[in-house]
Amino acid sequence: MTRSTATTRLRQETDEIPDRVAMQVADRRDDFERAGAALRRHDPQMLITVARGSSDHAATYLKYLSEMTAGRPVASIGPSISSVYGRSLRLDGAACLSVSQSGRSPDLTAFQDMARQAGALTLALVNTSPSPLSTGADIAMDIGAGPEHAVAASKSYVCSLSAMAALVAAWTQTASLGTAVSRTPDRLRNALSCDWSALVPAASNARSIYVIGRGPGFAIAQEAALKFKETCQIHAESYSAAEVMHGPIQLAANGLVALVFLSRDEARPGLLDAVARLAGSGARVFVADPLGEVASDGRAITPLPCIAAPDPLLDPLCQITSFYRFIEHLAGALGFDPDAPQLLNKVTETL
Amino acid sequence: MTRSTATTRLRQETDEIPDRVAMQVADRRDDFERAGAALRRHDPQMLITVARGSSDHAATYLKYLSEMTAGRPVASIGPSISSVYGRSLRLDGAACLSVSQSGRSPDLTAFQDMARQAGALTLALVNTSPSPLSTGADIAMDIGAGPEHAVAASKSYVCSLSAMAALVAAWTQTASLGTAVSRTPDRLRNALSCDWSALVPAASNARSIYVIGRGPGFAIAQEAALKFKETCQIHAESYSAAEVMHGPIQLAANGLVALVFLSRDEARPGLLDAVARLAGSGARVFVADPLGEVASDGRAITPLPCIAAPDPLLDPLCQITSFYRFIEHLAGALGFDPDAPQLLNKVTETL
């Protein structure tokens, strides 16, 4: 339970994020162009995604990118529909994207097989190829994150997001987004230096944490909440800024800690309203703002340093990279070894 | 904060559940038949749902019913896509179901308008008609739950589930499911008598609670977790039995309390495995099993009495009804008035 080495694998792999995204930009561009062209030809009425854990949080990012940029609705489907319940869906006119680091989860592979037989164009996004998932897909893409040994995903998650942005840029022929992806590695280097230690004491003593985002930022809120649990045994939960104003805000009365991933886009006013209402209800609120405009109120609201990406849609990549550095630090401060969670293994083969 | 009356509105409205479902079966059948026939004519390639809070948890139930019974994928879309981001989706060949108790959330109405213009068949499921949502839909359905004054939904939630089951039965012409819905009110009466007080001491002292289900049972896990928060200020989070085996199980090391909604269907072995692994990892696990087969192990596993519905797909209606009685009891034991949460109003108009 205590740390045995000065540098954890989680720290090493987080530090690799900028270089791995840069290599992806240099080496994998043709793969995403090819997949984007296939999506244009197939012209799916909808996308469906299948994934688990961090890969499923990455799929949430694709959902918002697709709905906001391509106008196609995205359904996240539990692979249990085929692996547990033995059902087939009607998927003519759909495209199915499977996301898996290992590419060898049997339930995802079975789902992908069902989807292709049901008429969907199948795309697999993996970090291991060849793998059963990549060889079984109509189109396979490798995120090129390199070997990941830490139990907690970090570079594979960010490389999944950059791959999805490159894919959507190619699909919708949005040159500005494609260019922005290629300029992101430098910003990720800066994001590694953002010091979020102001959050350490509050998080260490928190009974509960909410991680809040909206749109593409909700995808990293999901990922950050999982990391609080798996590396620090802290109960954190992700919320969209819209949903938290319903029943969930009741926990603010209990000294809740909230981490808000602020956006620069149309969601910004609603997120700022959530910051104010959470702070006014008793929560301690920490805000990662790419614009750096949110100021401390000396009490409830604390800004965290944050790097703006070359495009607002890519801000989440910088925010989660700063977060990964923070969570490794927090785990150490709490006496946990983030590379050796008590109850976890790297590959969970779920049925 | 302390209770002022012997009988809360939450309790009164929970007690009405069986009669309200019985009235829905008697009075609303034609509405669901008409909507089901429209779905058969339109033959959507996919459904999309828009809803917030408890209504969105009901939409999760429809998702599993549609995917398991009709074979059509279901995408849950945040109304923010149109209300915040100002985007339109391409929805030809889709059907859009909006779910709202009040029928007057401006963001849902705006989304529904966009969906109709984008080519979708629009259906609205409301508890207030006429309302902006019902008058703006191609097909409106009233769940007939009657006036609901408690801040926390209860009868409107169960009536939404029974309406969705009746709708899917009509759509897919599954006569057995339709008949099962009509026989459910008697089981709901029995469900009101299930005594879950064994869970009160553990929940009262819990730092965190996981509520676990799978498939249609995941919809009520979402709803129960929200109720722990809004009526008792307890941090509860819902998990699919598949996802909890990844990082989230780490919290079991902290004396987690887990409430598992067990199924009778194909998901049962996986859920039983989750019960065993959570208990083996240090969690205290309470199990609502419609088959009544799970026994106490004298330590970590405690069964809760549970009523089997006339069809396994309807078990969640009985389980959540027993839960609503329990949560009202727990709120009182903790000194909260579930009708007057500190920070909430009945209608939250989100943009």
PDB file of C-alpha atoms in Angstrom, chain A residues 43-48 51-54 56-57 63-64 66-78 80-81 83-94 107 204-210 214-216 225-226 228-243 245-254 256 263 265-268 277 281 313 341-345 348 350-351, chain B residues 43-48 51-54 56-57 63-64 66-78 80-81 83-94 107 204-210 214-216 225-226 228-243 245-254 256 263 265-268 277 281 313 336 341-344 348 350-351:
ATOM      1  CA  ASP A  43     -22.656   7.893 -44.511  1.00  0.00           C
ATOM      2  CA  PRO A  44     -24.035   6.287 -41.342  1.00  0.00           C
ATOM      3  CA  GLN A  45     -27.317   7.512 -39.922  1.00  0.00           C
ATOM      4  CA  MET A  46     -25.933   6.849 -36.485  1.00  0.00           C
ATOM      5  CA  LEU A  47     -22.864   5.658 -34.679  1.00  0.00           C
ATOM      6  CA  ILE A  48     -22.856   3.118 -31.932  1.00  0.00           C
ATOM      7  CA  ALA A  51     -16.274   0.006 -24.728  1.00  0.00           C
ATOM      8  CA  ARG A  52     -15.658  -0.342 -20.998  1.00  0.00           C
ATOM      9  CA  GLY A  53     -13.949   1.744 -18.334  1.00  0.00           C
ATOM     10  CA  SER A  54     -11.589   4.483 -19.564  1.00  0.00           C
ATOM     11  CA  ASP A  56     -15.923   4.070 -22.626  1.00  0.00           C
ATOM     12  CA  HIS A  57     -15.129   7.528 -21.245  1.00  0.00           C
ATOM     13  CA  LYS A  63     -20.219  11.103 -28.944  1.00  0.00           C
ATOM     14  CA  TYR A  64     -20.053  14.860 -28.417  1.00  0.00           C
ATOM     15  CA  SER A  66     -19.920  13.425 -33.650  1.00  0.00           C
ATOM     16  CA  GLU A  67     -23.127  15.091 -32.493  1.00  0.00           C
ATOM     17  CA  MET A  68     -21.649  18.615 -32.483  1.00  0.00           C
ATOM     18  CA  THR A  69     -19.534  18.357 -35.639  1.00  0.00           C
ATOM     19  CA  ALA A  70     -21.059  15.638 -37.839  1.00  0.00           C
ATOM     20  CA  GLY A  71     -24.673  15.909 -36.652  1.00  0.00           C
ATOM     21  CA  ARG A  72     -24.938  12.152 -36.231  1.00  0.00           C
ATOM     22  CA  PRO A  73     -26.423  10.763 -33.006  1.00  0.00           C
ATOM     23  CA  VAL A  74     -24.282   8.309 -31.058  1.00  0.00           C
ATOM     24  CA  ALA A  75     -25.606   5.455 -28.925  1.00  0.00           C
ATOM     25  CA  SER A  76     -23.395   3.821 -26.333  1.00  0.00           C
ATOM     26  CA  ILE A  77     -24.377   0.157 -26.212  1.00  0.00           C
ATOM     27  CA  GLY A  78     -23.481  -2.278 -23.471  1.00  0.00           C
ATOM     28  CA  SER A  80     -23.937  -7.342 -22.688  1.00  0.00           C
ATOM     29  CA  ILE A  81     -26.738  -7.010 -25.259  1.00  0.00           C
ATOM     30  CA  SER A  83     -22.595 -11.313 -24.731  1.00  0.00           C
ATOM     31  CA  VAL A  84     -25.084 -11.728 -21.855  1.00  0.00           C
ATOM     32  CA  TYR A  85     -28.551 -11.362 -23.350  1.00  0.00           C
ATOM     33  CA  GLY A  86     -27.751 -12.999 -26.685  1.00  0.00           C
ATOM     34  CA  ARG A  87     -29.706 -10.415 -28.677  1.00  0.00           C
ATOM     35  CA  SER A  88     -28.939  -8.953 -32.089  1.00  0.00           C
ATOM     36  CA  LEU A  89     -29.648  -5.359 -33.019  1.00  0.00           C
ATOM     37  CA  ARG A  90     -30.802  -4.087 -36.395  1.00  0.00           C
ATOM     38  CA  LEU A  91     -27.871  -1.961 -37.513  1.00  0.00           C
ATOM     39  CA  ASP A  92     -28.196  -1.382 -41.263  1.00  0.00           C
ATOM     40  CA  GLY A  93     -27.108   2.187 -41.962  1.00  0.00           C
ATOM     41  CA  ALA A  94     -25.065   2.362 -38.759  1.00  0.00           C
ATOM     42  CA  ASP A 107     -17.354  -9.411 -25.138  1.00  0.00           C
ATOM     43  CA  SER A 204      -7.297  14.328   0.828  1.00  0.00           C
ATOM     44  CA  ASN A 205      -9.980  15.185   3.357  1.00  0.00           C
ATOM     45  CA  ALA A 206     -12.992  14.992   1.076  1.00  0.00           C
ATOM     46  CA  ARG A 207     -15.817  12.706   1.966  1.00  0.00           C
ATOM     47  CA  SER A 208     -17.070  13.007  -1.603  1.00  0.00           C
ATOM     48  CA  ILE A 209     -15.960  14.658  -4.827  1.00  0.00           C
ATOM     49  CA  TYR A 210     -17.997  15.646  -7.848  1.00  0.00           C
ATOM     50  CA  ARG A 214     -20.297  19.463 -20.090  1.00  0.00           C
ATOM     51  CA  GLY A 215     -20.197  18.302 -23.689  1.00  0.00           C
ATOM     52  CA  PRO A 216     -16.710  17.030 -24.589  1.00  0.00           C
ATOM     53  CA  ALA A 225     -13.866  10.404 -11.257  1.00  0.00           C
ATOM     54  CA  LEU A 226     -12.723   6.850 -12.031  1.00  0.00           C
ATOM     55  CA  PHE A 228     -10.016   9.210  -7.851  1.00  0.00           C
ATOM     56  CA  LYS A 229     -11.583   5.851  -7.042  1.00  0.00           C
ATOM     57  CA  GLU A 230      -9.026   3.460  -8.470  1.00  0.00           C
ATOM     58  CA  THR A 231      -5.826   5.207  -7.368  1.00  0.00           C
ATOM     59  CA  CYS A 232      -6.943   7.034  -4.174  1.00  0.00           C
ATOM     60  CA  GLN A 233     -10.044   5.151  -2.881  1.00  0.00           C
ATOM     61  CA  ILE A 234     -11.953   8.443  -2.866  1.00  0.00           C
ATOM     62  CA  HIS A 235     -15.602   8.377  -3.866  1.00  0.00           C
ATOM     63  CA  ALA A 236     -15.770  10.774  -6.801  1.00  0.00           C
ATOM     64  CA  GLU A 237     -18.612  10.884  -9.299  1.00  0.00           C
ATOM     65  CA  SER A 238     -18.923  12.668 -12.614  1.00  0.00           C
ATOM     66  CA  TYR A 239     -21.848  14.928 -13.409  1.00  0.00           C
ATOM     67  CA  SER A 240     -22.937  17.006 -16.299  1.00  0.00           C
ATOM     68  CA  ALA A 241     -23.365  20.598 -15.170  1.00  0.00           C
ATOM     69  CA  ALA A 242     -27.025  20.298 -16.153  1.00  0.00           C
ATOM     70  CA  GLU A 243     -27.822  17.228 -14.042  1.00  0.00           C
ATOM     71  CA  MET A 245     -28.560  21.113 -10.284  1.00  0.00           C
ATOM     72  CA  HIS A 246     -31.241  18.486  -9.653  1.00  0.00           C
ATOM     73  CA  GLY A 247     -30.993  16.128  -6.665  1.00  0.00           C
ATOM     74  CA  PRO A 248     -27.197  15.688  -6.709  1.00  0.00           C
ATOM     75  CA  ILE A 249     -26.566  19.223  -5.416  1.00  0.00           C
ATOM     76  CA  GLN A 250     -27.916  18.063  -2.028  1.00  0.00           C
ATOM     77  CA  LEU A 251     -24.462  16.663  -1.197  1.00  0.00           C
ATOM     78  CA  ALA A 252     -23.084  20.221  -1.263  1.00  0.00           C
ATOM     79  CA  ALA A 253     -24.630  20.625   2.183  1.00  0.00           C
ATOM     80  CA  ASN A 254     -22.125  17.992   3.410  1.00  0.00           C
ATOM     81  CA  LEU A 256     -18.630  18.427  -0.956  1.00  0.00           C
ATOM     82  CA  SER A 263     -15.093  25.082 -21.310  1.00  0.00           C
ATOM     83  CA  ASP A 265     -17.492  27.067 -25.808  1.00  0.00           C
ATOM     84  CA  GLU A 266     -21.243  27.675 -25.579  1.00  0.00           C
ATOM     85  CA  ALA A 267     -21.384  25.609 -22.362  1.00  0.00           C
ATOM     86  CA  ARG A 268     -19.300  28.166 -20.450  1.00  0.00           C
ATOM     87  CA  ARG A 277     -24.365  27.621  -7.202  1.00  0.00           C
ATOM     88  CA  SER A 281     -24.470  25.817  -1.421  1.00  0.00           C
ATOM     89  CA  LEU A 313     -12.762  20.946 -28.693  1.00  0.00           C
ATOM     90  CA  PRO A 341      -4.319  -0.925  -6.476  1.00  0.00           C
ATOM     91  CA  GLN A 342      -5.360  -3.509  -3.917  1.00  0.00           C
ATOM     92  CA  LEU A 343      -8.177  -5.101  -5.872  1.00  0.00           C
ATOM     93  CA  LEU A 344      -7.434  -4.580  -9.556  1.00  0.00           C
ATOM     94  CA  ASN A 345      -5.741  -6.205 -12.506  1.00  0.00           C
ATOM     95  CA  THR A 348     -10.676  -7.232 -16.846  1.00  0.00           C
ATOM     96  CA  THR A 350     -16.056  -9.036 -18.481  1.00  0.00           C
ATOM     97  CA  LEU A 351     -18.915 -11.041 -19.865  1.00  0.00           C
TER      98      LEU A 351
ATOM     99  CA  ASP B  43     -40.172   1.493 -38.366  1.00  0.00           C
ATOM    100  CA  PRO B  44     -37.356   3.621 -36.908  1.00  0.00           C
ATOM    101  CA  GLN B  45     -33.760   2.503 -37.360  1.00  0.00           C
ATOM    102  CA  MET B  46     -33.023   3.930 -33.950  1.00  0.00           C
ATOM    103  CA  LEU B  47     -34.646   5.649 -31.025  1.00  0.00           C
ATOM    104  CA  ILE B  48     -33.275   8.692 -29.328  1.00  0.00           C
ATOM    105  CA  ALA B  51     -34.895  13.611 -20.485  1.00  0.00           C
ATOM    106  CA  ARG B  52     -33.343  14.753 -17.227  1.00  0.00           C
ATOM    107  CA  GLY B  53     -33.136  13.364 -13.693  1.00  0.00           C
ATOM    108  CA  SER B  54     -35.587  10.584 -12.818  1.00  0.00           C
ATOM    109  CA  ASP B  56     -33.747  10.087 -17.783  1.00  0.00           C
ATOM    110  CA  HIS B  57     -33.424   7.033 -15.531  1.00  0.00           C
ATOM    111  CA  LYS B  63     -33.279   1.659 -23.836  1.00  0.00           C
ATOM    112  CA  TYR B  64     -32.888  -1.887 -22.565  1.00  0.00           C
ATOM    113  CA  SER B  66     -36.009  -1.552 -26.976  1.00  0.00           C
ATOM    114  CA  GLU B  67     -32.619  -3.143 -27.513  1.00  0.00           C
ATOM    115  CA  MET B  68     -33.605  -6.479 -25.952  1.00  0.00           C
ATOM    116  CA  THR B  69     -37.133  -6.752 -27.364  1.00  0.00           C
ATOM    117  CA  ALA B  70     -37.280  -4.619 -30.533  1.00  0.00           C
ATOM    118  CA  GLY B  71     -33.606  -4.884 -31.532  1.00  0.00           C
ATOM    119  CA  ARG B  72     -33.377  -1.139 -32.110  1.00  0.00           C
ATOM    120  CA  PRO B  73     -30.431   0.779 -30.633  1.00  0.00           C
ATOM    121  CA  VAL B  74     -31.275   3.706 -28.374  1.00  0.00           C
ATOM    122  CA  ALA B  75     -29.173   6.844 -27.982  1.00  0.00           C
ATOM    123  CA  SER B  76     -29.659   9.114 -24.983  1.00  0.00           C
ATOM    124  CA  ILE B  77     -29.013  12.657 -26.194  1.00  0.00           C
ATOM    125  CA  GLY B  78     -28.371  15.655 -23.960  1.00  0.00           C
ATOM    126  CA  SER B  80     -27.874  20.729 -24.628  1.00  0.00           C
ATOM    127  CA  ILE B  81     -26.972  19.706 -28.197  1.00  0.00           C
ATOM    128  CA  SER B  83     -30.362  24.281 -26.338  1.00  0.00           C
ATOM    129  CA  VAL B  84     -26.721  25.105 -25.500  1.00  0.00           C
ATOM    130  CA  TYR B  85     -24.672  24.220 -28.564  1.00  0.00           C
ATOM    131  CA  GLY B  86     -27.308  25.204 -31.136  1.00  0.00           C
ATOM    132  CA  ARG B  87     -26.637  22.147 -33.287  1.00  0.00           C
ATOM    133  CA  SER B  88     -29.090  20.062 -35.306  1.00  0.00           C
ATOM    134  CA  LEU B  89     -28.804  16.324 -35.722  1.00  0.00           C
ATOM    135  CA  ARG B  90     -29.646  14.316 -38.831  1.00  0.00           C
ATOM    136  CA  LEU B  91     -32.565  12.203 -37.656  1.00  0.00           C
ATOM    137  CA  ASP B  92     -34.351  10.842 -40.732  1.00  0.00           C
ATOM    138  CA  GLY B  93     -35.419   7.313 -39.951  1.00  0.00           C
ATOM    139  CA  ALA B  94     -35.305   7.909 -36.207  1.00  0.00           C
ATOM    140  CA  ASP B 107     -34.805  22.666 -23.353  1.00  0.00           C
ATOM    141  CA  SER B 204     -27.132   5.386   7.972  1.00  0.00           C
ATOM    142  CA  ASN B 205     -23.449   4.909   8.693  1.00  0.00           C
ATOM    143  CA  ALA B 206     -22.238   4.423   5.124  1.00  0.00           C
ATOM    144  CA  ARG B 207     -19.554   6.684   3.793  1.00  0.00           C
ATOM    145  CA  SER B 208     -20.477   5.558   0.282  1.00  0.00           C
ATOM    146  CA  ILE B 209     -23.100   3.367  -1.333  1.00  0.00           C
ATOM    147  CA  TYR B 210     -23.043   1.652  -4.712  1.00  0.00           C
ATOM    148  CA  ARG B 214     -27.727  -4.728 -15.043  1.00  0.00           C
ATOM    149  CA  GLY B 215     -29.897  -4.307 -18.130  1.00  0.00           C
ATOM    150  CA  PRO B 216     -33.364  -3.031 -17.168  1.00  0.00           C
ATOM    151  CA  ALA B 225     -28.693   6.344  -6.205  1.00  0.00           C
ATOM    152  CA  LEU B 226     -30.290   9.720  -6.918  1.00  0.00           C
ATOM    153  CA  PHE B 228     -30.044   8.442  -1.560  1.00  0.00           C
ATOM    154  CA  LYS B 229     -28.513  11.794  -2.475  1.00  0.00           C
ATOM    155  CA  GLU B 230     -31.577  13.996  -2.664  1.00  0.00           C
ATOM    156  CA  THR B 231     -33.490  12.716   0.348  1.00  0.00           C
ATOM    157  CA  CYS B 232     -30.678  11.525   2.663  1.00  0.00           C
ATOM    158  CA  GLN B 233     -27.520  13.404   1.591  1.00  0.00           C
ATOM    159  CA  ILE B 234     -25.713  10.086   1.210  1.00  0.00           C
ATOM    160  CA  HIS B 235     -23.254   9.696  -1.651  1.00  0.00           C
ATOM    161  CA  ALA B 236     -24.609   6.771  -3.613  1.00  0.00           C
ATOM    162  CA  GLU B 237     -23.652   5.975  -7.186  1.00  0.00           C
ATOM    163  CA  SER B 238     -25.127   3.529  -9.657  1.00  0.00           C
ATOM    164  CA  TYR B 239     -23.022   0.987 -11.466  1.00  0.00           C
ATOM    165  CA  SER B 240     -23.602  -1.705 -13.975  1.00  0.00           C
ATOM    166  CA  ALA B 241     -22.382  -5.020 -12.584  1.00  0.00           C
ATOM    167  CA  ALA B 242     -19.923  -5.158 -15.481  1.00  0.00           C
ATOM    168  CA  GLU B 243     -18.282  -1.774 -14.850  1.00  0.00           C
ATOM    169  CA  MET B 245     -15.318  -4.869 -11.454  1.00  0.00           C
ATOM    170  CA  HIS B 246     -12.914  -2.340 -12.972  1.00  0.00           C
ATOM    171  CA  GLY B 247     -11.618   0.603 -10.910  1.00  0.00           C
ATOM    172  CA  PRO B 248     -14.802   1.265  -8.919  1.00  0.00           C
ATOM    173  CA  ILE B 249     -14.372  -1.888  -6.801  1.00  0.00           C
ATOM    174  CA  GLN B 250     -11.432  -0.140  -5.079  1.00  0.00           C
ATOM    175  CA  LEU B 251     -13.929   1.606  -2.770  1.00  0.00           C
ATOM    176  CA  ALA B 252     -14.871  -1.788  -1.315  1.00  0.00           C
ATOM    177  CA  ALA B 253     -11.646  -1.568   0.675  1.00  0.00           C
ATOM    178  CA  ASN B 254     -13.200   1.408   2.518  1.00  0.00           C
ATOM    179  CA  LEU B 256     -18.499   0.291   1.041  1.00  0.00           C
ATOM    180  CA  SER B 263     -32.368 -10.127 -11.969  1.00  0.00           C
ATOM    181  CA  ASP B 265     -32.774 -13.132 -16.529  1.00  0.00           C
ATOM    182  CA  GLU B 266     -29.494 -13.902 -18.325  1.00  0.00           C
ATOM    183  CA  ALA B 267     -27.722 -11.247 -16.231  1.00  0.00           C
ATOM    184  CA  ARG B 268     -28.216 -13.244 -13.015  1.00  0.00           C
ATOM    185  CA  ARG B 277     -16.659 -10.328  -5.285  1.00  0.00           C
ATOM    186  CA  SER B 281     -13.462  -7.378  -1.073  1.00  0.00           C
ATOM    187  CA  LEU B 313     -38.678  -7.440 -17.466  1.00  0.00           C
ATOM    188  CA  PHE B 336     -34.446  14.651   7.207  1.00  0.00           C
ATOM    189  CA  PRO B 341     -34.643  18.978   0.670  1.00  0.00           C
ATOM    190  CA  GLN B 342     -32.513  21.957   1.621  1.00  0.00           C
ATOM    191  CA  LEU B 343     -31.377  22.939  -1.854  1.00  0.00           C
ATOM    192  CA  LEU B 344     -34.032  21.718  -4.280  1.00  0.00           C
ATOM    193  CA  THR B 348     -35.565  22.608 -12.465  1.00  0.00           C
ATOM    194  CA  THR B 350     -32.144  23.704 -17.161  1.00  0.00           C
ATOM    195  CA  LEU B 351     -30.674  25.207 -20.280  1.00  0.00           C
TER     196      LEU B 351
END
